[in-house]
XYZ file of C-alpha atoms in Angstrom:
663
model
C 0.000 0.000 0.000
C 1.319 3.444 -0.901
C 1.720 6.092 1.755
C -0.986 8.128 0.063
C -3.445 5.243 0.137
C -2.403 4.363 3.650
C -3.005 7.878 4.892
C -6.333 8.188 3.111
C -7.551 4.852 4.443
C -6.815 5.959 7.974
C -8.395 9.356 7.537
C -11.637 8.178 5.946
C -12.225 5.643 8.704
C -12.003 8.379 11.342
C -10.041 6.242 13.730
C -8.283 7.423 16.855
C -5.051 6.926 14.995
C -3.102 9.487 13.029
C -0.090 9.470 10.775
C 2.890 11.687 11.382
C 4.143 11.634 7.821
C 7.633 12.548 6.698
C 8.948 14.988 9.200
C 11.591 15.102 6.593
C 15.175 16.142 7.124
C 14.196 17.304 10.582
C 16.860 15.426 12.374
C 19.194 14.714 9.499
C 21.144 17.709 10.690
C 21.886 15.873 13.920
C 24.911 14.224 12.524
C 27.357 15.429 9.890
C 30.896 14.820 8.824
C 31.991 18.413 9.008
C 34.132 19.693 11.841
C 31.349 21.850 13.189
C 27.661 21.377 13.677
C 24.880 23.781 12.805
C 21.700 23.358 14.838
C 19.412 24.733 12.099
C 18.855 23.525 8.560
C 19.048 25.973 5.707
C 15.789 27.314 4.382
C 16.922 26.690 0.800
C 17.915 23.009 0.986
C 16.918 21.379 -2.265
C 14.817 18.230 -2.621
C 13.232 18.457 0.814
C 10.183 16.289 1.232
C 7.333 17.675 3.183
C 4.818 15.092 2.026
C 2.214 15.920 4.613
C -1.023 13.981 4.502
C -2.092 14.231 8.097
C -5.344 13.970 9.916
C -6.363 16.432 12.543
C -5.503 15.077 15.939
C -9.194 15.097 16.823
C -11.282 11.999 16.275
C -14.208 13.247 14.210
C -14.166 15.063 10.865
C -10.783 14.741 9.195
C -9.329 16.729 6.335
C -6.072 16.639 4.442
C -3.909 18.919 2.404
C -1.149 17.538 0.233
C 2.075 18.736 -1.336
C 3.612 16.603 -4.048
C 6.958 15.206 -2.925
C 10.183 14.241 -4.610
C 12.813 11.762 -3.538
C 15.065 13.174 -0.872
C 18.816 13.327 -1.273
C 20.508 12.364 1.971
C 23.770 13.986 1.026
C 24.102 17.667 0.220
C 27.111 19.637 -0.896
C 29.011 21.168 1.940
C 29.774 24.859 1.808
C 33.536 25.187 2.155
C 33.074 28.496 3.878
C 30.780 27.063 6.552
C 32.218 27.940 9.951
C 30.818 27.967 13.429
C 32.527 29.150 16.550
C 32.260 26.284 19.030
C 32.526 28.717 21.888
C 29.716 30.986 20.768
C 27.319 32.045 23.481
C 24.580 33.305 21.165
C 21.156 32.134 22.241
C 19.807 31.883 18.710
C 21.199 30.047 15.715
C 20.799 31.613 12.305
C 19.905 29.479 9.296
C 23.015 28.169 7.565
C 23.991 26.925 4.166
C 23.394 23.257 3.335
C 25.832 20.825 4.889
C 26.617 17.198 4.232
C 24.742 14.716 6.389
C 26.097 11.394 7.447
C 24.630 8.255 8.840
C 25.605 7.817 12.510
C 27.114 4.417 11.788
C 29.387 5.979 9.149
C 27.941 3.384 6.759
C 25.050 3.295 4.358
C 23.127 0.728 6.348
C 21.175 -0.408 3.310
C 24.367 -1.446 1.544
C 26.193 -3.230 4.348
C 24.306 -6.498 4.342
C 27.454 -8.239 3.180
C 29.327 -6.862 6.179
C 29.561 -8.870 9.361
C 28.730 -7.640 12.829
C 32.448 -7.664 13.642
C 33.294 -5.406 10.696
C 30.662 -2.880 11.706
C 31.629 -3.001 15.373
C 35.367 -2.679 14.717
C 34.931 0.157 12.206
C 32.665 2.281 14.371
C 33.822 5.647 15.672
C 31.731 8.303 17.349
C 31.885 11.848 16.053
C 29.550 13.849 18.246
C 29.601 17.539 17.325
C 29.909 19.970 20.189
C 26.885 21.924 19.031
C 23.939 19.610 18.791
C 20.250 20.420 18.997
C 17.616 17.749 19.073
C 15.010 20.259 18.001
C 16.622 21.631 14.862
C 14.456 23.110 12.138
C 12.920 20.914 9.476
C 12.544 22.455 6.043
C 11.071 25.405 4.220
C 8.029 23.752 2.662
C 4.936 23.185 4.699
C 1.187 22.683 4.495
C -1.062 25.486 5.625
C -3.508 23.285 7.504
C -2.355 23.566 11.098
C -0.910 20.050 11.211
C 2.465 20.920 9.791
C 4.964 20.129 12.482
C 7.406 22.793 11.388
C 4.882 25.601 11.689
C 3.174 24.401 14.816
C 6.332 23.663 16.795
C 7.706 27.089 15.884
C 4.484 28.777 16.967
C 4.539 26.909 20.227
C 8.210 27.742 20.779
C 7.409 31.432 20.263
C 4.542 31.132 22.728
C 6.775 29.511 25.344
C 9.226 32.372 24.936
C 6.554 35.019 25.408
C 5.094 33.153 28.389
C 8.418 33.495 30.159
C 9.612 29.900 29.916
C 13.399 30.110 30.050
C 16.147 27.961 28.599
C 16.606 25.039 30.973
C 13.073 25.222 32.402
C 11.281 21.901 32.771
C 8.082 21.465 30.754
C 5.780 18.460 31.169
C 4.150 16.794 28.165
C 1.026 14.975 29.362
C -0.236 13.744 25.995
C -0.802 10.333 24.438
C 0.457 9.277 21.007
C -0.446 11.937 18.446
C 0.694 14.821 16.298
C 0.448 17.373 19.101
C 2.839 15.271 21.192
C 5.566 15.614 18.570
C 4.788 19.326 18.241
C 5.192 19.776 21.986
C 8.498 17.945 22.332
C 10.024 19.738 19.362
C 8.897 23.157 20.489
C 10.356 22.646 23.960
C 13.661 21.355 22.605
C 13.955 24.048 19.947
C 13.495 26.613 22.668
C 16.155 25.036 24.863
C 13.777 23.750 27.506
C 13.852 20.350 29.181
C 10.920 18.151 28.231
C 9.296 15.752 30.710
C 7.283 12.992 28.989
C 4.337 11.949 31.185
C 2.138 8.871 30.810
C -1.530 9.810 30.397
C -2.710 6.788 32.403
C -0.897 8.076 35.481
C -3.170 9.069 38.324
C -2.895 12.409 40.139
C -0.451 11.073 42.750
C 2.010 9.748 40.150
C 1.809 12.994 38.181
C 2.321 15.108 41.289
C 5.432 13.146 42.231
C 7.071 13.633 38.829
C 6.079 17.254 38.244
C 7.041 18.230 41.772
C 10.356 16.370 41.644
C 11.269 17.980 38.320
C 10.026 21.417 39.456
C 8.097 21.839 36.219
C 7.057 25.395 35.394
C 4.724 24.487 32.529
C 2.650 21.518 31.337
C 1.277 20.806 27.872
C -1.769 18.554 27.987
C -5.267 18.037 26.591
C -8.766 18.491 27.939
C -9.024 14.814 28.917
C -6.104 15.065 31.334
C -6.766 18.559 32.628
C -8.963 17.428 35.564
C -6.093 15.354 36.978
C -3.865 18.424 36.952
C -6.510 20.511 38.671
C -6.511 18.102 41.628
C -2.797 18.530 42.282
C -2.239 22.228 41.496
C -1.915 23.229 45.184
C 0.965 20.745 45.466
C 2.879 22.213 42.513
C 4.139 25.678 43.528
C 6.527 25.892 40.562
C 3.826 25.288 37.951
C 2.759 28.608 36.416
C 1.544 27.796 32.901
C -0.704 25.125 31.381
C -1.221 24.851 27.631
C -4.149 22.723 26.474
C -4.774 20.954 23.177
C -8.539 20.537 23.214
C -9.612 17.118 21.930
C -13.371 17.580 21.975
C -14.776 16.399 18.639
C -17.457 19.104 18.672
C -14.805 21.799 18.950
C -12.724 20.734 15.982
C -11.476 23.252 13.470
C -12.150 22.184 9.882
C -9.272 23.073 7.596
C -10.471 21.815 4.219
C -11.433 25.360 3.236
C -8.225 26.700 4.825
C -10.174 28.984 7.092
C -8.900 29.692 10.542
C -11.478 28.264 12.859
C -11.862 28.680 16.550
C -12.464 26.367 19.452
C -14.380 26.894 22.589
C -12.386 27.092 25.762
C -13.478 25.053 28.757
C -10.842 26.442 31.083
C -12.781 29.024 33.054
C -12.583 27.027 36.280
C -8.996 28.226 36.649
C -9.752 31.940 36.586
C -10.865 32.449 40.180
C -9.473 29.414 41.939
C -5.788 29.643 41.049
C -5.051 33.213 40.069
C -1.310 32.652 39.754
C -1.651 29.941 37.087
C -2.288 30.794 33.452
C -4.223 28.181 31.487
C -4.025 28.731 27.738
C -6.016 26.983 25.006
C -3.699 26.177 22.108
C -6.008 26.489 19.109
C -7.487 29.850 20.081
C -4.607 31.530 21.843
C -1.448 30.191 20.218
C -2.102 28.786 16.764
C -3.518 31.962 15.270
C -1.423 34.475 17.198
C 2.194 33.381 16.948
C 4.666 33.357 14.096
C 5.670 30.121 12.395
C 9.256 31.390 12.192
C 11.552 30.678 15.107
C 15.317 30.829 15.601
C 16.370 27.643 17.314
C 18.115 28.285 20.620
C 21.772 27.327 20.544
C 22.242 24.188 22.607
C 25.301 21.986 22.887
C 25.500 18.223 22.833
C 25.883 18.004 26.622
C 23.112 20.487 27.430
C 20.077 18.952 29.195
C 17.221 17.989 26.885
C 14.772 15.744 28.717
C 13.928 14.064 31.998
C 12.497 10.567 31.680
C 11.478 8.860 34.892
C 12.363 5.238 35.502
C 9.513 2.747 35.764
C 10.176 2.172 39.448
C 10.728 -1.592 39.486
C 13.051 -1.312 42.492
C 11.755 1.760 44.332
C 10.506 5.293 43.713
C 10.922 6.417 40.101
C 14.048 8.485 39.498
C 14.252 11.280 36.949
C 16.974 10.530 34.387
C 18.325 13.763 32.935
C 19.527 13.222 29.362
C 21.475 15.534 27.058
C 20.752 16.511 23.458
C 23.289 13.913 22.299
C 21.010 11.090 23.471
C 19.292 10.674 20.095
C 22.520 10.339 18.151
C 23.680 7.755 20.646
C 20.503 5.731 20.193
C 20.456 5.588 16.408
C 22.808 2.600 15.968
C 20.705 0.728 18.525
C 17.625 1.387 16.418
C 19.222 0.552 13.083
C 20.577 -2.882 13.980
C 17.677 -4.422 15.957
C 15.335 -3.119 13.257
C 17.345 -5.006 10.609
C 19.299 -2.094 9.134
C 16.566 0.500 9.548
C 15.540 2.467 7.580
C 15.307 -0.025 4.743
C 15.064 1.927 1.516
C 13.759 -0.936 -0.615
C 10.219 -0.639 0.748
C 7.668 1.825 2.074
C 7.952 1.950 5.845
C 5.526 2.599 8.664
C 6.781 2.437 12.271
C 4.507 1.607 15.185
C 4.740 0.768 18.854
C 2.033 0.246 21.461
C 4.532 1.610 24.003
C 3.459 5.073 25.047
C 5.618 7.954 23.847
C 6.098 8.950 27.476
C 8.525 6.036 27.878
C 12.030 5.856 26.506
C 11.008 2.861 24.370
C 8.290 4.862 22.630
C 9.931 8.281 22.485
C 13.635 7.609 21.905
C 13.413 4.174 20.277
C 10.543 4.946 17.886
C 9.283 8.529 17.538
C 12.529 10.511 17.455
C 14.468 8.063 15.218
C 11.534 7.942 12.802
C 11.457 11.703 12.608
C 15.219 11.721 12.119
C 14.978 9.457 9.081
C 11.699 10.807 7.727
C 9.887 7.520 8.318
C 6.115 7.701 8.918
C 4.888 6.835 12.405
C 1.520 5.363 13.257
C 0.077 7.096 16.313
C -2.731 5.293 18.088
C -4.449 6.366 21.283
C -5.200 3.203 23.205
C -6.279 3.157 26.841
C -5.541 -0.535 27.261
C -3.546 -2.995 25.184
C -5.901 -5.274 23.260
C -3.849 -7.842 21.302
C -6.573 -8.575 18.740
C -7.293 -4.907 18.037
C -3.616 -3.963 17.875
C -2.817 -6.843 15.516
C -5.746 -5.774 13.329
C -4.537 -2.163 13.418
C -1.043 -3.199 12.331
C -2.360 -5.346 9.498
C -4.928 -2.821 8.312
C -2.354 -0.043 8.012
C 0.451 -2.259 6.680
C 2.860 -1.606 9.539
C 6.367 -2.673 8.491
C 8.453 -1.849 11.557
C 7.599 -2.438 15.222
C 8.816 -2.119 18.729
C 6.727 -4.573 20.751
C 7.343 -4.887 24.503
C 7.592 -8.510 25.699
C 4.266 -8.337 27.526
C 2.544 -7.289 24.303
C 4.053 -10.253 22.480
C 3.036 -12.643 25.268
C -0.540 -11.329 25.194
C -0.664 -11.655 21.411
C 0.488 -15.236 21.668
C -2.133 -15.975 24.331
C -4.896 -14.571 22.144
C -3.998 -16.949 19.295
C -4.449 -14.105 16.868
C -4.844 -15.060 13.221
C -2.624 -12.964 10.990
C -1.021 -13.185 7.612
C 0.592 -9.792 8.062
C 4.329 -10.056 7.519
C 6.516 -7.412 9.128
C 9.969 -6.326 7.983
C 11.405 -5.994 11.477
C 10.345 -6.274 15.098
C 12.436 -5.181 18.045
C 11.656 -6.058 21.642
C 13.223 -5.187 24.972
C 12.444 -4.963 28.662
C 12.244 -8.657 29.527
C 13.845 -11.614 27.765
C 11.521 -13.481 25.391
C 12.869 -17.035 25.356
C 12.881 -19.496 22.480
C 9.139 -20.272 22.553
C 8.104 -16.665 21.957
C 10.792 -16.215 19.302
C 9.494 -19.257 17.419
C 5.931 -17.984 17.673
C 6.956 -14.539 16.411
C 8.730 -16.040 13.412
C 5.690 -18.130 12.496
C 3.203 -15.325 13.048
C 4.955 -12.302 11.557
C 7.468 -13.913 9.225
C 10.490 -12.297 10.843
C 12.875 -13.014 13.699
C 12.184 -10.740 16.649
C 15.408 -8.951 17.532
C 15.801 -8.557 21.267
C 17.722 -5.566 22.544
C 18.734 -4.304 25.933
C 19.094 -1.063 27.776
C 17.503 0.997 30.493
C 16.245 4.513 31.003
C 19.702 5.661 32.117
C 21.440 4.218 29.020
C 19.285 2.545 26.422
C 19.879 0.380 23.333
C 23.411 -0.716 24.175
C 23.062 -4.434 23.358
C 21.006 -6.016 20.613
C 20.460 -8.566 17.884
C 20.282 -8.049 14.129
C 19.070 -11.134 12.276
C 19.976 -9.481 8.968
C 23.726 -9.750 9.613
C 24.248 -12.036 12.623
C 22.936 -15.219 14.170
C 20.284 -14.767 16.831
C 20.729 -16.977 19.872
C 17.370 -17.546 21.589
C 17.509 -16.194 25.126
C 20.428 -13.872 24.459
C 20.032 -10.104 24.388
C 22.565 -9.973 21.555
C 25.941 -8.302 21.254
C 27.092 -4.801 22.194
C 25.789 -2.251 19.697
C 28.606 -0.577 17.712
C 29.887 2.457 19.564
C 29.195 1.067 23.045
C 31.682 -0.718 25.301
C 29.594 -3.228 27.266
C 31.091 -5.878 29.536
C 30.517 -7.983 32.642
C 32.268 -6.636 35.746
C 32.598 -7.470 39.428
C 31.906 -5.185 42.383
C 35.348 -3.585 41.988
C 34.974 -2.751 38.305
C 37.141 -5.618 37.021
C 35.990 -7.381 33.865
C 35.024 -11.000 34.451
C 35.968 -14.066 32.391
C 33.667 -15.556 29.779
C 30.711 -17.348 31.348
C 30.971 -15.636 34.741
C 27.877 -13.902 36.103
C 28.399 -10.295 37.097
C 27.104 -6.774 36.606
C 26.261 -5.703 33.059
C 28.090 -2.394 32.694
C 28.676 0.342 30.122
C 32.012 2.171 29.865
C 32.192 5.964 29.901
C 32.221 8.162 27.917
C 29.156 7.207 25.911
C 26.523 9.449 24.297
C 23.552 7.459 25.612
C 24.629 7.685 29.258
C 22.403 10.041 31.207
C 23.811 13.176 32.786
C 22.541 12.424 36.298
C 19.481 11.616 38.347
C 17.522 14.788 38.847
C 18.066 16.106 42.391
C 19.571 12.800 43.526
C 23.351 13.013 43.695
C 23.625 10.023 46.028
C 21.834 7.685 43.617
C 23.893 9.045 40.719
C 27.158 8.183 42.477
C 25.901 4.684 43.308
C 25.244 4.110 39.614
C 28.988 4.037 38.821
C 31.999 1.903 39.636
C 35.012 3.856 38.404
C 34.324 4.567 34.695
C 31.604 1.944 34.432
C 27.897 2.707 34.539
C 26.449 -0.277 36.401
C 23.034 -1.223 35.067
C 21.926 -3.127 38.160
C 21.308 -6.177 35.986
C 23.272 -9.389 36.240
C 24.363 -11.330 33.201
C 27.176 -13.197 31.499
C 29.016 -13.070 28.180
C 29.683 -16.146 26.060
C 32.690 -16.887 23.854
C 31.011 -15.251 20.838
C 30.432 -11.992 22.686
C 26.689 -12.465 23.226
C 25.271 -11.081 26.482
C 22.875 -13.251 28.481
C 20.577 -11.665 31.042
C 20.329 -13.332 34.441
C 18.316 -11.037 36.718
C 18.234 -7.733 38.495
C 20.901 -7.808 41.169
C 18.183 -7.479 43.813
C 16.109 -10.245 42.146
C 18.924 -12.776 42.424
C 17.984 -15.862 44.447
C 20.609 -17.405 46.748
C 19.652 -20.996 47.466
C 21.999 -23.541 49.071
C 24.963 -21.528 47.823
C 23.646 -21.337 44.252
C 23.029 -17.971 42.596
C 19.804 -18.346 40.624
C 18.349 -15.828 38.200
C 14.533 -15.834 37.898
C 14.527 -15.186 34.148
C 15.653 -18.650 33.084
C 13.029 -20.308 35.277
C 10.288 -18.024 33.939
C 11.236 -18.914 30.364
C 11.132 -22.597 31.212
C 7.703 -22.264 32.811
C 6.353 -20.583 29.677
C 7.151 -23.733 27.737
C 4.639 -25.690 29.802
C 1.328 -26.069 27.998
C -0.717 -24.745 30.945
C 1.300 -21.606 31.722
C 0.442 -18.205 30.279
C 2.681 -15.971 32.419
C 4.963 -16.440 35.405
C 6.943 -14.430 37.924
C 9.685 -16.007 40.031
C 11.098 -14.780 43.340
C 13.171 -16.086 46.226
C 11.507 -16.584 49.612
C 13.180 -17.292 52.973
C 13.994 -20.869 53.975
C 15.685 -21.926 57.219
C 17.797 -24.628 55.599
C 18.596 -23.296 52.122
C 18.565 -19.572 52.856
C 16.093 -19.018 50.028
C 13.975 -21.242 47.826
C 12.388 -20.583 44.461
C 8.732 -19.593 44.371
C 6.743 -19.177 41.155
C 3.587 -17.113 40.749
C 1.794 -18.521 37.705
C -1.030 -17.204 35.522
C -2.703 -20.164 33.828
C -4.062 -20.221 30.308
C -7.841 -19.841 29.913
C -9.755 -22.985 30.785
C -6.964 -24.590 32.840
C -7.949 -25.638 36.369
C -5.526 -24.724 39.201
C -4.965 -28.028 41.011
C -2.325 -29.532 43.284
C -1.702 -32.166 40.621
C -0.897 -29.423 38.135
C 1.601 -27.865 40.554
C 3.431 -31.177 40.811
C 3.372 -31.600 37.044
C 4.887 -28.144 36.527
C 7.576 -28.770 39.144
C 8.573 -32.036 37.490
C 8.606 -30.320 34.106
C 11.115 -27.715 35.317
C 13.245 -30.408 36.954
C 13.639 -32.130 33.587
C 14.562 -28.880 31.834
C 16.831 -27.098 34.320
C 19.169 -27.930 37.170
C 17.600 -29.622 40.181
C 18.157 -26.622 42.466
C 16.246 -24.303 40.098
C 12.776 -25.829 40.153
C 10.096 -23.873 42.081
C 9.548 -25.597 45.411
C 6.556 -23.316 45.924
C 3.930 -22.519 43.284
C 1.008 -20.144 43.679
C -1.571 -19.618 40.962
C -2.577 -16.004 40.484
C -5.011 -14.195 38.181
C -2.535 -11.563 37.004
C 1.031 -10.439 37.593
C 1.981 -6.955 38.783
C 3.520 -5.181 35.811
C 4.996 -1.771 35.212
C 3.402 0.317 32.492
C 6.333 -0.686 30.286
C 5.571 -4.386 30.701
C 8.172 -5.466 33.239
C 7.310 -7.895 36.022
C 7.405 -6.098 39.370
C 9.038 -8.831 41.429
C 9.333 -6.550 44.438
C 5.522 -6.489 44.535
C 5.470 -10.285 44.428
C 7.917 -10.361 47.339
C 5.693 -7.942 49.254
C 2.655 -10.099 48.476
C 4.385 -13.194 49.821
C 5.398 -11.332 52.969
C 1.863 -10.048 53.499
C 0.246 -13.438 52.863
C 2.693 -15.563 54.840
C 4.326 -13.193 57.307
C 7.847 -14.099 56.209
C 9.996 -11.180 55.196
C 11.738 -11.391 51.845
C 14.732 -9.288 50.897
């Protein structure tokens, strides 16, 4: 299906999905082979695509406006006279002449299929320019329909400036997948602010914790999420501005006649109650009043760009402060697990059910897609429904996916019928195991490439079935440009096969700057020059990394160090098991024993005979000391919003139910 047909099919069906098409060249200025970096693209770059065929972000009447596009040239002639003073302190960056752009892997990824992983890894060298802006300008052509990202992000950036938001101020983005979410992030970053992605399914307490911790001065949200903010305003003394994208279908502006419409404002409840907070409706008070021209604020590669909070699997969420260089650092980790993305021999459409408030949705999908000009499918879903999501992917001919492990497990459980073949699927967060990999291959016609990382430093290990063997159960090999190894508690690298801390060597562009307002936790994250992930694993003789467990999830039984992941994978191979979570519980003789919480498949009766059958099954598959001596059937497992098993909650449940304290 062509992009035009794809877009039209989505628009005419009036779904709660939208296409962010071809934010072309926007981030191609992130990386170049010249000595200096310019944070704005020239207004006269030739062959820019701005093939915009977007729906309004609302969910009712939808209109489009189209500009014919031509094929983009990735490489432009470099102006020999192009100079930039690396020490400049100017706040604004003027438009510059065209420069030559280079792929971050220093290779044309489409043409390296004959190269081995080793050749790519050995050849890789970072070249991060000092001046680097994640929110650089896009191009000079645009569509006058209000959905052009270039215009709207510039208008919003101008509004932020006039509202008194300063460079370095923290701005929350409480929006689900959609065009306005991309507009918001780009406007904040162009202006030099620090963006805080926020999950729309968070309740007031979770939002208050993050906004208060980050000392946010402004929030961009929609009318659906505004009531949650109202509840916590007295607890947010730093919050002074709220900008609202109204999503009411009855208040939509129709743009087919290119008339500037207006939208009603439903924000009057703020006027008397909180006089020191300005609440501004975007479509009435920003869209029509601010210029679509904006000079991008000069930011450097190490300047703060965003705060993403951890999922809180081991305690209170911590705000990870990342620099503008974070996108460049992530690109190789997107290209390889997505089988040499972006493949230029086919039309691409990228999708993830992971919310764009998480690093997996924002940095692994949205930003890289915008960098390469690849369309992104945005879908507002309140709850993951495997049948509906599979249908959505097939209906819109999705070619490229990031699917969290929990999503894949739920799809497998649902026995979804699909003939939809996908070019590449990446997955990370929890190990899949051979059973899920086999199912994915049969269902989608491609090998799911597992990758590994965390909010503090993501996409540092991964698989690429296009150029290397995939070993089921392994997270893959270190991504080119990243030094990943297994170390002990003193920072010494361990021999092949030894279990230790998975660690990343500094300096590295994906490593976060620090935990926001938490110097103690930041220091604990490092051993010498190694960032310690907190995950245990081992490396085999081929350089593949194998995940064992979180260091605090490790089970010590009779002197054996047991990781729960391997047992969980084994349990999934049993015909009755849908999901499982494994923990260690106290035992007077062995110190700890293995306990498994198991979710059974539909129709399976939870009996004592079944427990014994499962125990014997694990005994025949793993070492004798690894089988679960205790099994408890449970209706559902506690999961983070990113799909990770919250084993600390399982430990707390065991303690509450049995009165025995776990670690």
